[in-house]
């Protein structure tokens, strides 16, 4: 009787040969083979069966992160539904540096229609998503597809309640230890985290204190507007983006501008120079029903407003433009 390993090899030949006919999917083929060679045979075979349904291989969908449960998870829980399986796939390339830089409660987009992933790393040097430990190094990484091992399946019903005692900084930032508990940005940060803007919330907690005094709120205090990209857009920037002041400051203006103010501005109006000294300009689409800042759509106006701060959610990252 042929061994189970022989059966697996037999299955690989026709399926992977067909997949390899598409050069753009070569990375996925290599990832599936590496999973099998690394002992993740159940996930490898499952990915073969669904490979044709994955929105991957060309254009904007040319990157993929795979989180692979072990064989024991398949043995104890059975074959997951397609929606749960897609929860383990993200269309964003997440390097190890990017993953470990993500603050607690950050959200990561998945291919599942039912939800996203939530970073639950607690600052002890390990990576955790949905309270499931992620391997310290990838199983496979060719710059297009990256694969991590995880201890178990991600839970479709996982929810995270962000409390006042939850970690608020990335685990590799020592400055997080000295952030004031009673930060004047605490309420705004909590709102941002609850809406999927945790990376921008961490920026507020860790970096804005350098622009403002530490005294009580006064009439002379700097007023600010923050245009906040969602986590899934900021996470695309590899490396320690929590230390990238330029990326952050690009989205701040030293004045408070509410949504009602923005709506009254005409095409081409410069809201203000941002803190980097670059103009932030209003534009409208052809139907005048979509307002954009430097070409990026405002999708969550007045997410948070107080007497000195306005925060608006935007669809993407404001492009970096040189001062001319």
mmCIF file of C-alpha atoms in Angstrom:
data_model
loop_
_atom_site.group_PDB
_atom_site.id
_atom_site.type_symbol
_atom_site.label_atom_id
_atom_site.label_comp_id
_atom_site.label_asym_id
_atom_site.label_seq_id
_atom_site.Cartn_x
_atom_site.Cartn_y
_atom_site.Cartn_z
ATOM 1 C CA UNK A 1 0.000 0.000 0.000
ATOM 2 C CA UNK A 2 1.443 3.427 -0.888
ATOM 3 C CA UNK A 3 2.182 5.706 2.029
ATOM 4 C CA UNK A 4 0.106 8.799 2.745
ATOM 5 C CA UNK A 5 3.139 10.862 1.771
ATOM 6 C CA UNK A 6 3.119 9.201 -1.644
ATOM 7 C CA UNK A 7 -0.549 10.048 -2.121
ATOM 8 C CA UNK A 8 0.177 13.681 -1.318
ATOM 9 C CA UNK A 9 2.987 13.807 -3.877
ATOM 10 C CA UNK A 10 0.696 12.197 -6.462
ATOM 11 C CA UNK A 11 -1.944 14.871 -5.839
ATOM 12 C CA UNK A 12 0.577 17.645 -6.253
ATOM 13 C CA UNK A 13 1.622 16.713 -9.776
ATOM 14 C CA UNK A 14 -1.551 17.476 -11.805
ATOM 15 C CA UNK A 15 -2.822 20.349 -9.705
ATOM 16 C CA UNK A 16 0.412 22.295 -9.368
ATOM 17 C CA UNK A 17 1.294 21.727 -13.014
ATOM 18 C CA UNK A 18 -1.981 23.362 -14.059
ATOM 19 C CA UNK A 19 -1.427 26.268 -11.689
ATOM 20 C CA UNK A 20 2.125 26.786 -12.923
ATOM 21 C CA UNK A 21 0.832 27.504 -16.430
ATOM 22 C CA UNK A 22 0.069 30.997 -15.168
ATOM 23 C CA UNK A 23 3.477 32.657 -14.539
ATOM 24 C CA UNK A 24 1.912 35.347 -12.349
ATOM 25 C CA UNK A 25 0.814 32.660 -9.884
ATOM 26 C CA UNK A 26 4.226 31.057 -9.584
ATOM 27 C CA UNK A 27 4.696 32.540 -6.135
ATOM 28 C CA UNK A 28 1.546 30.835 -4.882
ATOM 29 C CA UNK A 29 2.663 27.511 -6.354
ATOM 30 C CA UNK A 30 6.005 27.791 -4.564
ATOM 31 C CA UNK A 31 4.289 28.727 -1.305
ATOM 32 C CA UNK A 32 1.981 25.696 -1.491
ATOM 33 C CA UNK A 33 4.923 23.379 -2.167
ATOM 34 C CA UNK A 34 6.894 24.865 0.728
ATOM 35 C CA UNK A 35 3.944 24.400 3.076
ATOM 36 C CA UNK A 36 3.843 20.690 2.247
ATOM 37 C CA UNK A 37 7.600 20.329 2.657
ATOM 38 C CA UNK A 38 7.393 22.113 6.034
ATOM 39 C CA UNK A 39 4.767 19.744 7.431
ATOM 40 C CA UNK A 40 1.650 21.873 6.806
ATOM 41 C CA UNK A 41 0.178 19.320 4.395
ATOM 42 C CA UNK A 42 -3.479 19.942 5.268
ATOM 43 C CA UNK A 43 -3.258 23.673 4.516
ATOM 44 C CA UNK A 44 -1.184 22.976 1.413
ATOM 45 C CA UNK A 45 -3.759 20.591 -0.048
ATOM 46 C CA UNK A 46 -6.612 22.913 0.893
ATOM 47 C CA UNK A 47 -4.961 25.856 -0.887
ATOM 48 C CA UNK A 48 -4.528 23.727 -3.997
ATOM 49 C CA UNK A 49 -8.247 23.041 -4.093
ATOM 50 C CA UNK A 50 -9.261 26.707 -3.759
ATOM 51 C CA UNK A 51 -6.401 28.327 -5.640
ATOM 52 C CA UNK A 52 -8.538 29.162 -8.682
ATOM 53 C CA UNK A 53 -10.994 31.120 -6.507
ATOM 54 C CA UNK A 54 -8.335 33.391 -4.976
ATOM 55 C CA UNK A 55 -8.276 37.006 -6.224
ATOM 56 C CA UNK A 56 -4.527 36.858 -6.672
ATOM 57 C CA UNK A 57 -2.056 36.971 -9.510
ATOM 58 C CA UNK A 58 -2.245 40.253 -11.402
ATOM 59 C CA UNK A 59 -2.517 44.005 -11.075
ATOM 60 C CA UNK A 60 -3.292 45.299 -7.594
ATOM 61 C CA UNK A 61 -3.871 41.763 -6.307
ATOM 62 C CA UNK A 62 -0.288 40.574 -6.672
ATOM 63 C CA UNK A 63 0.544 40.121 -2.980
ATOM 64 C CA UNK A 64 -0.750 37.697 -0.387
ATOM 65 C CA UNK A 65 -0.129 36.821 3.247
ATOM 66 C CA UNK A 66 -1.099 33.308 4.355
ATOM 67 C CA UNK A 67 -1.527 32.243 7.978
ATOM 68 C CA UNK A 68 -1.366 28.447 8.108
ATOM 69 C CA UNK A 69 -2.843 26.399 10.976
ATOM 70 C CA UNK A 70 -1.065 23.097 11.772
ATOM 71 C CA UNK A 71 -2.322 19.687 10.692
ATOM 72 C CA UNK A 72 -3.581 19.054 14.240
ATOM 73 C CA UNK A 73 -6.027 21.955 13.922
ATOM 74 C CA UNK A 74 -7.574 20.370 10.832
ATOM 75 C CA UNK A 75 -7.706 16.997 12.618
ATOM 76 C CA UNK A 76 -9.501 18.364 15.686
ATOM 77 C CA UNK A 77 -11.785 20.927 14.032
ATOM 78 C CA UNK A 78 -12.334 19.445 10.597
ATOM 79 C CA UNK A 79 -12.241 21.268 7.277
ATOM 80 C CA UNK A 80 -13.147 24.946 7.715
ATOM 81 C CA UNK A 81 -15.743 26.697 5.602
ATOM 82 C CA UNK A 82 -14.422 28.735 2.699
ATOM 83 C CA UNK A 83 -15.251 31.957 4.531
ATOM 84 C CA UNK A 84 -13.260 30.876 7.587
ATOM 85 C CA UNK A 85 -10.402 29.697 5.395
ATOM 86 C CA UNK A 86 -10.317 33.076 3.639
ATOM 87 C CA UNK A 87 -9.958 34.691 7.085
ATOM 88 C CA UNK A 88 -6.433 33.228 7.057
ATOM 89 C CA UNK A 89 -5.527 35.051 3.837
ATOM 90 C CA UNK A 90 -4.768 38.758 3.535
ATOM 91 C CA UNK A 91 -4.276 40.604 0.228
ATOM 92 C CA UNK A 92 -1.584 42.709 1.923
ATOM 93 C CA UNK A 93 2.066 41.620 2.049
ATOM 94 C CA UNK A 94 2.849 41.646 5.777
ATOM 95 C CA UNK A 95 6.564 41.364 6.464
ATOM 96 C CA UNK A 96 7.698 40.274 9.908
ATOM 97 C CA UNK A 97 8.842 43.843 10.622
ATOM 98 C CA UNK A 98 5.417 45.204 9.689
ATOM 99 C CA UNK A 99 3.594 42.634 11.828
ATOM 100 C CA UNK A 100 5.666 43.252 14.927
ATOM 101 C CA UNK A 101 5.302 47.033 14.473
ATOM 102 C CA UNK A 102 1.504 46.924 14.450
ATOM 103 C CA UNK A 103 0.000 48.224 17.688
ATOM 104 C CA UNK A 104 -2.454 46.293 19.802
ATOM 105 C CA UNK A 105 -6.000 46.223 18.322
ATOM 106 C CA UNK A 106 -4.859 47.121 14.776
ATOM 107 C CA UNK A 107 -7.066 45.546 12.111
ATOM 108 C CA UNK A 108 -5.776 43.588 9.132
ATOM 109 C CA UNK A 109 -7.928 43.081 6.057
ATOM 110 C CA UNK A 110 -8.601 39.474 5.085
ATOM 111 C CA UNK A 111 -10.230 37.847 2.054
ATOM 112 C CA UNK A 112 -13.172 36.733 4.195
ATOM 113 C CA UNK A 113 -16.511 38.453 3.680
ATOM 114 C CA UNK A 114 -17.305 37.988 7.359
ATOM 115 C CA UNK A 115 -14.556 39.890 9.079
ATOM 116 C CA UNK A 116 -11.006 41.085 9.481
ATOM 117 C CA UNK A 117 -8.111 40.100 11.730
ATOM 118 C CA UNK A 118 -7.187 41.910 14.941
ATOM 119 C CA UNK A 119 -3.652 42.291 16.303
ATOM 120 C CA UNK A 120 -3.492 41.062 19.921
ATOM 121 C CA UNK A 121 0.278 41.169 20.490
ATOM 122 C CA UNK A 122 0.844 42.180 24.103
ATOM 123 C CA UNK A 123 4.351 43.566 23.927
ATOM 124 C CA UNK A 124 6.303 40.474 25.026
ATOM 125 C CA UNK A 125 8.133 40.100 21.709
ATOM 126 C CA UNK A 126 5.731 37.585 20.163
ATOM 127 C CA UNK A 127 3.151 38.216 17.453
ATOM 128 C CA UNK A 128 -0.478 37.363 18.152
ATOM 129 C CA UNK A 129 -3.541 37.781 15.943
ATOM 130 C CA UNK A 130 -7.053 37.059 17.235
ATOM 131 C CA UNK A 131 -5.274 35.658 20.335
ATOM 132 C CA UNK A 132 -3.549 33.023 18.191
ATOM 133 C CA UNK A 133 0.254 32.956 18.234
ATOM 134 C CA UNK A 134 2.013 33.604 14.916
ATOM 135 C CA UNK A 135 5.408 32.069 14.090
ATOM 136 C CA UNK A 136 8.436 34.280 14.728
ATOM 137 C CA UNK A 137 9.696 33.895 11.162
ATOM 138 C CA UNK A 138 7.893 33.169 7.888
ATOM 139 C CA UNK A 139 7.791 29.696 6.377
ATOM 140 C CA UNK A 140 7.961 31.192 2.893
ATOM 141 C CA UNK A 141 8.698 34.682 1.567
ATOM 142 C CA UNK A 142 9.506 35.701 -1.994
ATOM 143 C CA UNK A 143 8.403 39.324 -1.783
ATOM 144 C CA UNK A 144 4.960 38.613 -3.251
ATOM 145 C CA UNK A 145 3.598 35.810 -1.086
ATOM 146 C CA UNK A 146 4.559 35.370 2.563
ATOM 147 C CA UNK A 147 3.444 32.457 4.780
ATOM 148 C CA UNK A 148 3.390 32.202 8.575
ATOM 149 C CA UNK A 149 2.544 29.256 10.773
ATOM 150 C CA UNK A 150 -0.066 29.787 13.488
ATOM 151 C CA UNK A 151 -1.066 27.657 16.469
ATOM 152 C CA UNK A 152 -4.745 27.221 15.574
ATOM 153 C CA UNK A 153 -7.556 28.446 13.331
ATOM 154 C CA UNK A 154 -8.636 32.077 13.653
ATOM 155 C CA UNK A 155 -12.106 32.364 15.193
ATOM 156 C CA UNK A 156 -14.786 33.780 12.878
ATOM 157 C CA UNK A 157 -16.553 35.271 15.906
ATOM 158 C CA UNK A 158 -13.510 36.829 17.553
ATOM 159 C CA UNK A 159 -14.101 40.274 19.028
ATOM 160 C CA UNK A 160 -11.791 42.507 21.006
ATOM 161 C CA UNK A 161 -13.008 44.966 23.592
ATOM 162 C CA UNK A 162 -10.528 47.821 23.860
ATOM 163 C CA UNK A 163 -10.345 48.935 27.485
ATOM 164 C CA UNK A 164 -8.439 51.712 29.164
ATOM 165 C CA UNK A 165 -5.896 49.159 30.362
ATOM 166 C CA UNK A 166 -5.237 47.641 26.930
ATOM 167 C CA UNK A 167 -1.714 48.043 25.498
ATOM 168 C CA UNK A 168 -1.500 51.198 23.397
ATOM 169 C CA UNK A 169 1.898 51.039 21.783
ATOM 170 C CA UNK A 170 3.863 48.830 19.468
ATOM 171 C CA UNK A 171 5.949 46.276 21.345
ATOM 172 C CA UNK A 172 9.298 47.440 19.925
ATOM 173 C CA UNK A 173 8.950 51.099 20.917
ATOM 174 C CA UNK A 174 10.527 51.864 24.317
ATOM 175 C CA UNK A 175 8.999 55.335 24.255
ATOM 176 C CA UNK A 176 5.632 53.655 24.795
ATOM 177 C CA UNK A 177 6.637 53.001 28.383
ATOM 178 C CA UNK A 178 6.754 56.705 29.203
ATOM 179 C CA UNK A 179 3.563 57.845 27.481
ATOM 180 C CA UNK A 180 1.339 59.643 29.941
ATOM 181 C CA UNK A 181 -1.652 57.601 31.072
ATOM 182 C CA UNK A 182 -3.834 60.675 31.142
ATOM 183 C CA UNK A 183 -2.895 61.673 27.604
ATOM 184 C CA UNK A 184 -4.973 64.503 26.246
ATOM 185 C CA UNK A 185 -5.445 62.317 23.158
ATOM 186 C CA UNK A 186 -6.844 59.360 25.109
ATOM 187 C CA UNK A 187 -10.502 59.859 24.165
ATOM 188 C CA UNK A 188 -9.659 60.476 20.514
ATOM 189 C CA UNK A 189 -7.366 57.447 20.488
ATOM 190 C CA UNK A 190 -10.083 55.212 21.924
ATOM 191 C CA UNK A 191 -12.529 56.327 19.215
ATOM 192 C CA UNK A 192 -9.962 55.734 16.471
ATOM 193 C CA UNK A 193 -9.233 52.214 17.724
ATOM 194 C CA UNK A 194 -12.902 51.300 17.895
ATOM 195 C CA UNK A 195 -13.329 52.297 14.225
ATOM 196 C CA UNK A 196 -10.301 50.477 12.757
ATOM 197 C CA UNK A 197 -7.759 53.310 12.883
ATOM 198 C CA UNK A 198 -5.435 51.890 15.569
ATOM 199 C CA UNK A 199 -2.170 52.789 13.851
ATOM 200 C CA UNK A 200 -3.121 56.462 13.668
ATOM 201 C CA UNK A 201 -4.262 56.234 17.295
ATOM 202 C CA UNK A 202 -0.789 55.061 18.293
ATOM 203 C CA UNK A 203 0.752 57.946 16.383
ATOM 204 C CA UNK A 204 -1.384 60.336 18.401
ATOM 205 C CA UNK A 205 -0.361 58.736 21.676
ATOM 206 C CA UNK A 206 3.346 58.448 20.953
ATOM 207 C CA UNK A 207 4.395 61.322 18.736
ATOM 208 C CA UNK A 208 2.126 64.348 19.031
ATOM 209 C CA UNK A 209 3.233 65.099 22.575
ATOM 210 C CA UNK A 210 6.342 66.734 21.107
ATOM 211 C CA UNK A 211 4.241 69.439 19.424
ATOM 212 C CA UNK A 212 2.149 70.352 22.425
ATOM 213 C CA UNK A 213 2.973 71.537 25.899
ATOM 214 C CA UNK A 214 2.219 69.296 28.851
ATOM 215 C CA UNK A 215 0.202 71.842 30.763
ATOM 216 C CA UNK A 216 -3.548 72.195 31.003
ATOM 217 C CA UNK A 217 -5.670 72.992 27.950
ATOM 218 C CA UNK A 218 -5.502 76.711 27.158
ATOM 219 C CA UNK A 219 -6.751 79.039 24.438
ATOM 220 C CA UNK A 220 -3.186 79.274 23.105
ATOM 221 C CA UNK A 221 -2.858 75.523 22.583
ATOM 222 C CA UNK A 222 -2.279 74.374 18.999
ATOM 223 C CA UNK A 223 -5.465 73.332 17.218
ATOM 224 C CA UNK A 224 -5.202 70.309 14.961
ATOM 225 C CA UNK A 225 -6.948 68.445 12.169
ATOM 226 C CA UNK A 226 -6.008 64.818 11.573
ATOM 227 C CA UNK A 227 -6.819 63.033 8.313
ATOM 228 C CA UNK A 228 -6.580 59.388 9.397
ATOM 229 C CA UNK A 229 -6.042 56.508 6.933
ATOM 230 C CA UNK A 230 -7.485 53.135 7.936
ATOM 231 C CA UNK A 231 -5.125 50.463 9.286
ATOM 232 C CA UNK A 232 -5.220 48.356 6.126
ATOM 233 C CA UNK A 233 -3.724 51.255 4.144
ATOM 234 C CA UNK A 234 -0.976 52.147 6.624
ATOM 235 C CA UNK A 235 0.053 48.523 7.102
ATOM 236 C CA UNK A 236 1.137 48.395 3.464
ATOM 237 C CA UNK A 237 4.161 50.481 4.426
ATOM 238 C CA UNK A 238 6.801 47.980 5.465
ATOM 239 C CA UNK A 239 9.304 48.714 8.167
ATOM 240 C CA UNK A 240 8.819 50.546 11.425
ATOM 241 C CA UNK A 241 6.243 53.039 10.184
ATOM 242 C CA UNK A 242 5.397 54.009 13.778
ATOM 243 C CA UNK A 243 8.743 55.810 13.759
ATOM 244 C CA UNK A 244 8.174 57.438 10.378
ATOM 245 C CA UNK A 245 7.402 61.013 11.362
ATOM 246 C CA UNK A 246 7.126 62.167 7.758
ATOM 247 C CA UNK A 247 4.337 59.715 6.943
ATOM 248 C CA UNK A 248 2.403 60.738 10.029
ATOM 249 C CA UNK A 249 2.904 64.499 9.812
ATOM 250 C CA UNK A 250 1.702 64.444 6.215
ATOM 251 C CA UNK A 251 -1.816 63.904 7.614
ATOM 252 C CA UNK A 252 -1.846 66.757 10.171
ATOM 253 C CA UNK A 253 -2.698 70.418 9.821
ATOM 254 C CA UNK A 254 -2.093 73.000 12.583
ATOM 255 C CA UNK A 255 -5.686 74.228 12.592
ATOM 256 C CA UNK A 256 -9.041 72.689 13.458
ATOM 257 C CA UNK A 257 -11.270 72.168 10.394
ATOM 258 C CA UNK A 258 -14.651 70.537 10.885
ATOM 259 C CA UNK A 259 -16.619 68.748 8.168
ATOM 260 C CA UNK A 260 -19.029 71.670 7.873
ATOM 261 C CA UNK A 261 -16.022 73.890 7.067
ATOM 262 C CA UNK A 262 -14.688 71.481 4.453
ATOM 263 C CA UNK A 263 -18.075 71.191 2.728
ATOM 264 C CA UNK A 264 -18.218 74.947 2.177
ATOM 265 C CA UNK A 265 -14.850 75.057 0.424
ATOM 266 C CA UNK A 266 -14.696 75.074 -3.372
ATOM 267 C CA UNK A 267 -12.485 73.004 -5.658
ATOM 268 C CA UNK A 268 -8.824 73.902 -5.321
ATOM 269 C CA UNK A 269 -9.147 75.460 -1.866
ATOM 270 C CA UNK A 270 -6.068 74.867 0.240
ATOM 271 C CA UNK A 271 -7.277 73.814 3.692
ATOM 272 C CA UNK A 272 -3.893 74.514 5.220
ATOM 273 C CA UNK A 273 -0.289 73.560 4.906
ATOM 274 C CA UNK A 274 0.291 70.355 6.817
ATOM 275 C CA UNK A 275 2.920 70.217 9.550
ATOM 276 C CA UNK A 276 5.482 69.146 6.910
ATOM 277 C CA UNK A 277 4.778 72.396 5.037
ATOM 278 C CA UNK A 278 2.885 70.826 2.131
ATOM 279 C CA UNK A 279 -0.473 72.115 0.892
ATOM 280 C CA UNK A 280 -3.586 70.034 1.597
ATOM 281 C CA UNK A 281 -6.057 70.848 -1.137
ATOM 282 C CA UNK A 282 -9.809 70.238 -1.414
ATOM 283 C CA UNK A 283 -11.263 68.690 -4.568
ATOM 284 C CA UNK A 284 -14.657 67.261 -5.526
ATOM 285 C CA UNK A 285 -15.552 64.523 -7.977
ATOM 286 C CA UNK A 286 -17.578 65.239 -11.107
ATOM 287 C CA UNK A 287 -20.896 64.834 -9.289
ATOM 288 C CA UNK A 288 -19.806 67.014 -6.364
ATOM 289 C CA UNK A 289 -20.785 64.301 -3.899
ATOM 290 C CA UNK A 290 -17.309 63.034 -2.921
ATOM 291 C CA UNK A 291 -14.869 65.323 -1.135
ATOM 292 C CA UNK A 292 -11.167 64.544 -1.382
ATOM 293 C CA UNK A 293 -7.972 65.783 0.254
ATOM 294 C CA UNK A 294 -5.084 65.751 -2.225
ATOM 295 C CA UNK A 295 -7.024 63.164 -4.213
ATOM 296 C CA UNK A 296 -7.841 60.888 -1.239
ATOM 297 C CA UNK A 297 -11.540 60.450 -0.415
ATOM 298 C CA UNK A 298 -12.864 61.481 3.003
ATOM 299 C CA UNK A 299 -14.968 58.500 4.118
ATOM 300 C CA UNK A 300 -15.592 59.207 7.819
ATOM 301 C CA UNK A 301 -16.098 62.944 8.418
ATOM 302 C CA UNK A 302 -16.046 64.274 11.986
ATOM 303 C CA UNK A 303 -15.082 60.892 13.422
ATOM 304 C CA UNK A 304 -13.953 62.793 16.508
ATOM 305 C CA UNK A 305 -14.304 66.485 17.344
ATOM 306 C CA UNK A 306 -13.589 68.532 20.441
ATOM 307 C CA UNK A 307 -12.743 72.177 21.039
ATOM 308 C CA UNK A 308 -9.206 71.877 19.617
ATOM 309 C CA UNK A 309 -9.100 68.672 17.561
ATOM 310 C CA UNK A 310 -10.941 67.340 14.486
ATOM 311 C CA UNK A 311 -10.344 63.862 13.042
ATOM 312 C CA UNK A 312 -11.629 62.737 9.646
ATOM 313 C CA UNK A 313 -11.202 59.191 8.297
ATOM 314 C CA UNK A 314 -9.819 58.962 4.769
ATOM 315 C CA UNK A 315 -9.692 56.049 2.324
ATOM 316 C CA UNK A 316 -5.933 55.980 1.720
ATOM 317 C CA UNK A 317 -2.589 57.582 2.490
ATOM 318 C CA UNK A 318 -2.031 61.156 1.324
ATOM 319 C CA UNK A 319 0.708 61.055 -1.359
ATOM 320 C CA UNK A 320 4.066 62.558 -0.518
ATOM 321 C CA UNK A 321 4.722 65.613 -2.663
ATOM 322 C CA UNK A 322 7.880 67.646 -2.764
ATOM 323 C CA UNK A 323 7.711 71.322 -1.862
ATOM 324 C CA UNK A 324 8.163 73.414 -4.979
#
